[in-house]
XYZ file of C-alpha atoms in Angstrom:
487
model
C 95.790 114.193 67.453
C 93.315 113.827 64.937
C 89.881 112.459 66.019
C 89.857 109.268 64.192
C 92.345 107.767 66.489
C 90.696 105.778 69.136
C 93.062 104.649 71.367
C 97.674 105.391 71.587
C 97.929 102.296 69.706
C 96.690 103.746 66.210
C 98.569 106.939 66.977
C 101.846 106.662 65.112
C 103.032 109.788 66.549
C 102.549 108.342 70.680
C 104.166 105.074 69.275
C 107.026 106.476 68.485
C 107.770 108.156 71.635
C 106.179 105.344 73.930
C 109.775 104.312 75.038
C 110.600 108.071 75.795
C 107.043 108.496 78.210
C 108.196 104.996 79.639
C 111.407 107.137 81.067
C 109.965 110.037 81.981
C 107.264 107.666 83.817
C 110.240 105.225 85.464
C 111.886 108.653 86.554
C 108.839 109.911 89.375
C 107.903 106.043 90.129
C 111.761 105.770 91.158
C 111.850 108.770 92.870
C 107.941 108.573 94.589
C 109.199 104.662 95.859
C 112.573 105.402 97.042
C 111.274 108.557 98.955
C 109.371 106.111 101.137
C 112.185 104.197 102.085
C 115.366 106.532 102.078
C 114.489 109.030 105.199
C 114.573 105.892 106.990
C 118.626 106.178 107.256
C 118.368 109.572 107.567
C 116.806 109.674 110.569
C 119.198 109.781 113.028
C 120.987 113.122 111.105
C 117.284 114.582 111.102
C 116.576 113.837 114.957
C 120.537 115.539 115.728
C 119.788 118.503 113.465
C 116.366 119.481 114.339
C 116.561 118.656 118.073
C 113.946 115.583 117.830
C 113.626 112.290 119.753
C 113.746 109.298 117.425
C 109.841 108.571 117.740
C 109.008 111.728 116.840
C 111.367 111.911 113.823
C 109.561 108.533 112.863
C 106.557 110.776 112.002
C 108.733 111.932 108.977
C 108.435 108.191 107.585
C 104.796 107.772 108.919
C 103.427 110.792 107.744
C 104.677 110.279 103.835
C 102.988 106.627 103.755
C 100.065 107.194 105.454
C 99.046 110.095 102.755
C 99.913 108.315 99.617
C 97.721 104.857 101.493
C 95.099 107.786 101.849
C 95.019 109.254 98.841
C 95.770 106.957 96.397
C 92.568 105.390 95.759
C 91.038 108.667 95.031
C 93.764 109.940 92.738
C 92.740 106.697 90.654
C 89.475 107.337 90.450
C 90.289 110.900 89.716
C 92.375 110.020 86.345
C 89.574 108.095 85.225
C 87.485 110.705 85.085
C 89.581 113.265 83.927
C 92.348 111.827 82.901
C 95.458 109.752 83.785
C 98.227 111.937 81.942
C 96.906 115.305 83.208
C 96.946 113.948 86.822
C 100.244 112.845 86.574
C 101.637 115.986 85.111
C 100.514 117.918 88.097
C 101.711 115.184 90.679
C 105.010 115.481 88.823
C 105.079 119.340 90.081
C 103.252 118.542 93.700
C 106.230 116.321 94.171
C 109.282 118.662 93.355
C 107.801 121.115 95.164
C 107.560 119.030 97.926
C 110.953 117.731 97.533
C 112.102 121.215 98.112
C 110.366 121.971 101.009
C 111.150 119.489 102.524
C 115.076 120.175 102.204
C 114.230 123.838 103.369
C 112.227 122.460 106.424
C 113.835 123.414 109.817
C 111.313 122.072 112.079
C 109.462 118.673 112.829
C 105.686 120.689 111.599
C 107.134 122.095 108.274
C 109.054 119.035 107.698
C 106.191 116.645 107.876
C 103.865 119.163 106.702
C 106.296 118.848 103.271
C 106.161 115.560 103.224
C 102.242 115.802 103.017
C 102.554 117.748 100.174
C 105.220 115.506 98.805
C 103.210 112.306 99.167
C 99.888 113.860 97.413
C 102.041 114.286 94.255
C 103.573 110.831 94.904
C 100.184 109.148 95.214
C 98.852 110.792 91.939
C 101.894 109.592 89.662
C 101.549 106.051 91.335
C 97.803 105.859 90.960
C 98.315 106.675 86.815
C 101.376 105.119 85.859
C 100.370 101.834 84.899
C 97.066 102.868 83.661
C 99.197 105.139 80.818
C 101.280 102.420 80.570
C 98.987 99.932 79.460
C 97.113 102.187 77.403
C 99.717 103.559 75.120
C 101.914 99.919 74.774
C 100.551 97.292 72.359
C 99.912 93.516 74.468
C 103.349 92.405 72.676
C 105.262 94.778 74.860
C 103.190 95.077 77.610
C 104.704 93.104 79.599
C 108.149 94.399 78.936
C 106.790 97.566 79.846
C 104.887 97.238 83.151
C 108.098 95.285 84.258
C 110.197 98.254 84.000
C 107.362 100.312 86.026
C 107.804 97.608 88.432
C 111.534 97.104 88.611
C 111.638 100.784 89.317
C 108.970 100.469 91.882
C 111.061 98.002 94.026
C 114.016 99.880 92.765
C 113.219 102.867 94.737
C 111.638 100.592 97.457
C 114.636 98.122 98.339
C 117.826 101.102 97.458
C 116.717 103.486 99.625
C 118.628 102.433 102.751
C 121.672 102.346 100.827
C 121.294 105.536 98.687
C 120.517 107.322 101.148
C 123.665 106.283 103.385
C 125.622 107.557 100.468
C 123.646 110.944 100.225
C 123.532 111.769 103.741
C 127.490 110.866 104.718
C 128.745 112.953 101.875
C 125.889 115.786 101.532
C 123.912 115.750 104.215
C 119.969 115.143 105.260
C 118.212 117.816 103.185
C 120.000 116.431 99.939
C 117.856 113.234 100.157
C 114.737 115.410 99.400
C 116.533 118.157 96.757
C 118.451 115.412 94.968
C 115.027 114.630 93.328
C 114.648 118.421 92.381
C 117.267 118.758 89.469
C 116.115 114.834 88.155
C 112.419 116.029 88.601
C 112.707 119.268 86.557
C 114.300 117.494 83.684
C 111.449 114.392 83.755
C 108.733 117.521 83.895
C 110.249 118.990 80.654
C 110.614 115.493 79.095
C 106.905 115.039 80.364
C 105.405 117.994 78.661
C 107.393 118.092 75.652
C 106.369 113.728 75.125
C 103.146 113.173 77.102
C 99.948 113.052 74.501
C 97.022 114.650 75.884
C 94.011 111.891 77.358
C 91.838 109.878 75.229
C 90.052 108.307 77.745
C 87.945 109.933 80.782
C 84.752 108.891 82.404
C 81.213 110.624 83.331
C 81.068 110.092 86.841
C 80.771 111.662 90.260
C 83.608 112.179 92.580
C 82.784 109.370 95.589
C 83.235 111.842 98.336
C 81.668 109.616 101.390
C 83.515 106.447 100.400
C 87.035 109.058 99.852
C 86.686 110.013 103.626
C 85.824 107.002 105.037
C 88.885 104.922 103.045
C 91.191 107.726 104.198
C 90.273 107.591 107.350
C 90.433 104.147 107.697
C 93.493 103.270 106.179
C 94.295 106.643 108.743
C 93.393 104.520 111.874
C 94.820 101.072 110.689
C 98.109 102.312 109.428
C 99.320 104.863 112.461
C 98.435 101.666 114.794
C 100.549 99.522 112.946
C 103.536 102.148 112.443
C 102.903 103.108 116.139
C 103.174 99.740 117.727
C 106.602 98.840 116.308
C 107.422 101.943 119.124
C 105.199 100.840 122.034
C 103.783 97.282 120.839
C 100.187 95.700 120.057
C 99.235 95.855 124.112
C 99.149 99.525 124.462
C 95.510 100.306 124.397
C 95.605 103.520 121.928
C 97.265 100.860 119.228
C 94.410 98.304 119.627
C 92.017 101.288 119.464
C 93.180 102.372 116.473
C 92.989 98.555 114.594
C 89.740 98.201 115.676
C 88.222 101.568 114.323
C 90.345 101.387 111.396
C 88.474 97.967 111.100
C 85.009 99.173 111.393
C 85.371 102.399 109.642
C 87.161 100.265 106.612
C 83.206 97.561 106.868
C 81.544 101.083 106.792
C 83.229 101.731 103.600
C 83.116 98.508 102.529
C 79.177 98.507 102.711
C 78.473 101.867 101.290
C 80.712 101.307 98.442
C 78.779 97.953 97.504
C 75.676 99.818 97.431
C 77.092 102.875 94.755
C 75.988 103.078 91.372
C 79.894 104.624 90.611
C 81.769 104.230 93.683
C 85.575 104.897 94.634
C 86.529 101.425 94.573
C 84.516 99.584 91.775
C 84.227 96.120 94.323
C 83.377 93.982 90.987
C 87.300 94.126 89.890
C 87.753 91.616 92.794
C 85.306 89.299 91.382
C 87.734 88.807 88.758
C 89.799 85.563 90.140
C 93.289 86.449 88.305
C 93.262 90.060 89.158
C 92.391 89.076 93.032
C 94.936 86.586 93.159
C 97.656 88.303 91.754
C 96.751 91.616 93.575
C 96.997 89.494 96.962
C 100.767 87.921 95.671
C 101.826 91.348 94.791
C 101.069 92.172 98.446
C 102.806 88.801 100.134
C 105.658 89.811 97.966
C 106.093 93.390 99.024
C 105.563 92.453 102.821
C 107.898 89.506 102.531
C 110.810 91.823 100.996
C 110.336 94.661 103.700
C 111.312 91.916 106.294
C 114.195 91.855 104.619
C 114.894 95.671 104.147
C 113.951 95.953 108.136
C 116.647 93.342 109.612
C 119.268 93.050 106.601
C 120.895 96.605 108.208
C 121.727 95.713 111.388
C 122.681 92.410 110.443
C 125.339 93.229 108.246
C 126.309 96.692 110.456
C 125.866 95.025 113.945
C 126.581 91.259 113.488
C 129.143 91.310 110.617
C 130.412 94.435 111.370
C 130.327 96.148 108.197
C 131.295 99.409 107.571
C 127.818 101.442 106.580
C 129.220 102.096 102.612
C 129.642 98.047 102.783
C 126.619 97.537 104.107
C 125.196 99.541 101.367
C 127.206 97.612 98.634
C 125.694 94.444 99.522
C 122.358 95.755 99.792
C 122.413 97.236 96.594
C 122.893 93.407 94.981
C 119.038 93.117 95.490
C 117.982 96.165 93.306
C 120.712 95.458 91.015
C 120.006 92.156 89.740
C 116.208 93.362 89.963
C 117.016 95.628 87.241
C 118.484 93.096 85.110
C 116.456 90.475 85.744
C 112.614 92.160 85.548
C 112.723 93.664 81.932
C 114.016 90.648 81.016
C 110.956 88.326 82.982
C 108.062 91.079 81.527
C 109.654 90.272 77.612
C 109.372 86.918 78.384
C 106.103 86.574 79.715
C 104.859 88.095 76.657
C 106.045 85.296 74.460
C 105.593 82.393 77.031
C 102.609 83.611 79.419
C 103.185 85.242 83.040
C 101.424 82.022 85.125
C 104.857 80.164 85.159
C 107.092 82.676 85.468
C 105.524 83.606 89.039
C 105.557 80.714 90.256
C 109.444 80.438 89.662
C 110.126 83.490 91.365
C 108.106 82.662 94.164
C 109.712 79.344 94.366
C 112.739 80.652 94.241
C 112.130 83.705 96.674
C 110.875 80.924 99.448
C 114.733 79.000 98.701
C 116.325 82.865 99.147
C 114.550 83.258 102.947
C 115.412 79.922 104.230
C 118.870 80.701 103.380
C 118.612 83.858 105.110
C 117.065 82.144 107.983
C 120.255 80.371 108.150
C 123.243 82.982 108.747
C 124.938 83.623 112.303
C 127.465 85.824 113.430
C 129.847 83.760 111.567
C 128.481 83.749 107.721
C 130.711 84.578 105.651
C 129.752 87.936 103.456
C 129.668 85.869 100.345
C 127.184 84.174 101.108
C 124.981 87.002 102.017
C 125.905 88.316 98.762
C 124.435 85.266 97.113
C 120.948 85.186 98.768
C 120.653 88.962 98.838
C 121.278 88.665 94.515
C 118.808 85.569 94.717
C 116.550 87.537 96.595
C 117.020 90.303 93.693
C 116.392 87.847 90.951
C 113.703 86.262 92.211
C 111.570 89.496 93.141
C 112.436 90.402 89.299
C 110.953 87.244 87.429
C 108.206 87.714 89.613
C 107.110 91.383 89.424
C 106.993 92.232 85.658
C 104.917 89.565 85.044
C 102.619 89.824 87.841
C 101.983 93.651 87.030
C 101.320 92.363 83.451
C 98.840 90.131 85.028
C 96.858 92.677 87.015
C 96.997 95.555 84.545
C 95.470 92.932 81.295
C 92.275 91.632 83.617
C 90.567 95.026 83.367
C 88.641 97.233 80.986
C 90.481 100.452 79.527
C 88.036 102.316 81.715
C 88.973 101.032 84.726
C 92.651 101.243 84.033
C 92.827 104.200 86.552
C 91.645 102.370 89.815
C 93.120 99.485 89.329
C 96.088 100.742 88.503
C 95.609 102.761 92.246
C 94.621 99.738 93.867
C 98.104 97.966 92.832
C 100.706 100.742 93.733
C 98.033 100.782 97.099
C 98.718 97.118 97.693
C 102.400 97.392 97.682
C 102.288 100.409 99.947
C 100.268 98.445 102.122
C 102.692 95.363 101.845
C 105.502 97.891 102.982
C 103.740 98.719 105.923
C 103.036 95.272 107.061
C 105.989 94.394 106.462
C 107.650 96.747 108.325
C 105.542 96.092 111.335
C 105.900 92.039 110.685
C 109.721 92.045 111.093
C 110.090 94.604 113.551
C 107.090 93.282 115.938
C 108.387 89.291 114.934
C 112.304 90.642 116.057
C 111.888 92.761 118.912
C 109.041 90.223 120.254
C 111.450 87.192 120.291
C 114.541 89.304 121.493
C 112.090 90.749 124.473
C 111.058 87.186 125.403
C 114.819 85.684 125.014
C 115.980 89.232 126.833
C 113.059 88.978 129.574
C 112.569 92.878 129.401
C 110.716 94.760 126.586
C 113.455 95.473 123.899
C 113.463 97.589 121.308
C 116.990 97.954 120.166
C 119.786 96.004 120.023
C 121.392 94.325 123.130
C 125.024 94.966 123.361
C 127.226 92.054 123.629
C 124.062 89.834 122.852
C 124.149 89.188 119.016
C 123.063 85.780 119.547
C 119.453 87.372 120.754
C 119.138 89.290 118.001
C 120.209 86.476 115.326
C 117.547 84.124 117.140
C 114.821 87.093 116.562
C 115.609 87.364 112.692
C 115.567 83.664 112.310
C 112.030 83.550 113.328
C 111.061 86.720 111.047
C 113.025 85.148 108.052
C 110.654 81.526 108.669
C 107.499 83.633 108.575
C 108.653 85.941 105.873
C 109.634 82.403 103.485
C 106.339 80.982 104.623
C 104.886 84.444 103.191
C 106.556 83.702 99.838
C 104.988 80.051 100.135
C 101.652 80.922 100.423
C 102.388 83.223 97.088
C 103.690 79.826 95.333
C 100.843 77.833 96.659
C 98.550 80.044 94.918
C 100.393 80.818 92.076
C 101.155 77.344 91.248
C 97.121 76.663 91.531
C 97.050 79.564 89.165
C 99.577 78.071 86.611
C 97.750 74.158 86.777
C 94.066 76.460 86.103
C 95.189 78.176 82.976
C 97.174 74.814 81.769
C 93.744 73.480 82.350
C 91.863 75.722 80.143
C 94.455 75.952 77.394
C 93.907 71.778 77.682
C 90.061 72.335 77.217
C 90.225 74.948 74.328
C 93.063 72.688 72.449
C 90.226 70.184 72.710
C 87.222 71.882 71.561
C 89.418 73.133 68.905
């Protein structure tokens, strides 16, 4: 690359592959997401197999999220320093070999111990995606771009359950993890063969005290949140956990603020628009993992679907996200992303009061409809959000806050997760007058009652995303009103 060229942009050569990297960087983000999501179904063919009891098997799950939550910061701040594509290269071959492990596995320590190693290459292609992304497309198809990162994102997030019922019915558990091999190998090639080298590092230190202290303390604060959805928020470990993850998160908090070049550069979040839309991206995320949680075993238990059925309706959500988010991120670089979030929040809050309206008697049609609306919504939403986040900071910083985003949603799946299965089991347990965990047999009505409270709170989720998003849209209406005039 010769050394007048500054930046991707003046590189003819990177332009013309740009789409190609944009693949080969969809391929691991699908793959990293849906690896989160898809052992979930698996779970019972994993506890059978390897002799486990369902809470322990749950450490499978717990112990891929909790590293990439870890981790992810730091791989962010690594890129930055020296560099975003050569990071992502090697989490592209930290993953696969993961992924094989993992299928190899034949006991609960080598198969957790593989997903360790699995998430540490998954957290360093998440924490550099966007940053590459944003570097090598111009602002015209920015938007277009980061879209497709994020349709794939909540791709892999949302099909999981679905995929994987597929996988593991016809193949078996250890084909979840070695389908990503083959795929993997061919995105590494693609990778090496298309990938330019870095343009952009920084001269800093590694942040070693605040690395600890973050990992520890999203440690603390996640495995008491993952935990309780097994034993609840009264068991004394759990509340010992949230309140050290707590403290050792203000620790980190305070030491950071007082670093000349720390992990988490704190001054991003004095930036208004890259707060706020950080904090939506979050509400969304949580909001649509109350939905991934309870849509399962209503459509299994209540409607008595066959599991392949289930999975067919499911699948409307990623579906239309597909088709809907590249076409949102295109948009929003013609029209502006402000308005376009604040539809698909608006329209996401319509989607889970519907949902908070089915019974035992809905017909599947209609579950069809607000799963697709669901899917639609979280697309017009996404891409232009991501666009949002990704424009607000300096190329330098493209790294970390790239981590911090694919850290939020992670975040927003855990949450979630523990929202709708703490909101469901909490209402079925007071309705039931025993602690439940499961479902009641010959009670549908208790568990219909328990996820129509967690669809409310999820749709007043996606209302507090409007509320601020439509304050967003009236502010930059507002100051295109006040330059028009000065003009």
């Amino acid at each position: 690359m010769p050394s007048s060229i500054k930046t991707y942009q003046d590189d003819p050569t990177v332009q013309s592959k740009r789409w190609v990297i944009l693949i080969v960087l969809n391929l691991f983000t699908f793959m990293s997401t849906l690896d989160g999501s898809i052992v979930n179904i698996a779970l019972p063919s994993i506890s059978k197999n390897l002799h486990l009891a369902i809470a322990e098997s749950e450490w499978v799950v717990t112990g891929y999220m909790l590293t990439i939550c870890a981790l992810i910061l730091f791989f962010g701040k690594l890129g930055d320093m020296f560099g975003k594509i050569k990071l992502f290269k090697l989490g592209c071959v930290i993953f696969i070999a993961g992924s094989l492990l993992c299928g190899l596995s034949q006991s609960l320590f080598s198969l957790v111990a593989s997903r360790v190693v699995q998430a540490v290459g998954a957290s360093m292609t998440m924490s550099t995606n966007q940053g590459i992304i944003t570097e090598i497309f111009p602002a015209t198809e920015r938007g277009r771009a980061l879209g497709l990162i994020g349709t794939f994102v909540s791709l892999g997030s949302i099909a999981g359950p679905s995929i994987g019922g597929f996988i593991v019915s016809g193949l078996g558990w250890p084909y979840i993890f070695w389908v990503n091999v083959p795929i993997g190998l061919i995105a590494i090639i693609l990778g090496w063969l298309f990938l330019p080298r870095d343009l952009i590092k920084t001269r800093a230190k590694l942040d070693i005290p605040g690395s600890l202290l973050f990992a520890a303390s999203i440690v603390f604060i996640f495995a008491g949140l993952l935990l309780s959805q097994q034993t609840g928020f009264r068991d004394p470990r759990i509340i010992a956990a949230l309140i050290g993850g707590v403290i050792l998160f203000s620790i980190f908090l305070f030491v950071e603020s007082r670093k000349k070049d720390p992990m988490m550069q704190l001054e991003l979040f004095k930036n208004p628009l890259f707060s706020l839309s950080i904090f939506c991206g979050f509400l969304v995320f949580a909001s649509n993992f109350c939905f991934n949680i309870v849509s399962p075993f209503y459509t299994q238990d209540i409607l008595h679907l066959t599991p392949s059925e289930s999975g067919l309706v499911l699948m409307l959500f990623p579906i239309t996200m597909v088709v809907v988010a590249p076409l949102s991120g295109a948009l929003s670089d013609k029209i502006g992303s402000e308005l376009l979030t604040f539809i698909g929040l608006l329209l996401m809050v319509a989607a889970q009061i519907g949902l908070a309206s089915l019974h035992q008697g809905s017909a599947v049609a209609l579950v069809c409809m607000l799963t697709a609306m669901l899917g639609i919504s979280s697309g017009l939403f996404q891409s232009p959000n991501n666009s949002l986040v990704m424009s607000t900071v300096k190329r330098t910083q493209l790294g970390i806050a790239g981590s911090i985003n694919a850290l939020v949603r992670n975040v927003g799946m855990v949450v979630g997760i523990s929202i709708a299965t703490s909101t469901l089991f909490g209402v079925m347990s007071h309705e039931a007058g025993r602690r439940v965990t499961a479902l009641i047999l010959n009670r549908p009505d208790i568990f219909i009652d328990g996820m129509h409270v967690v669809f409310i709170g999820s749709a007043g989720i996606c209302l507090l995303g409007a509320v601020l998003t439509g304050w967003r849209l009236f502010q930059a209406r507002k100051r295109k009103g006040q330059t028009r005039q000065t003009v």
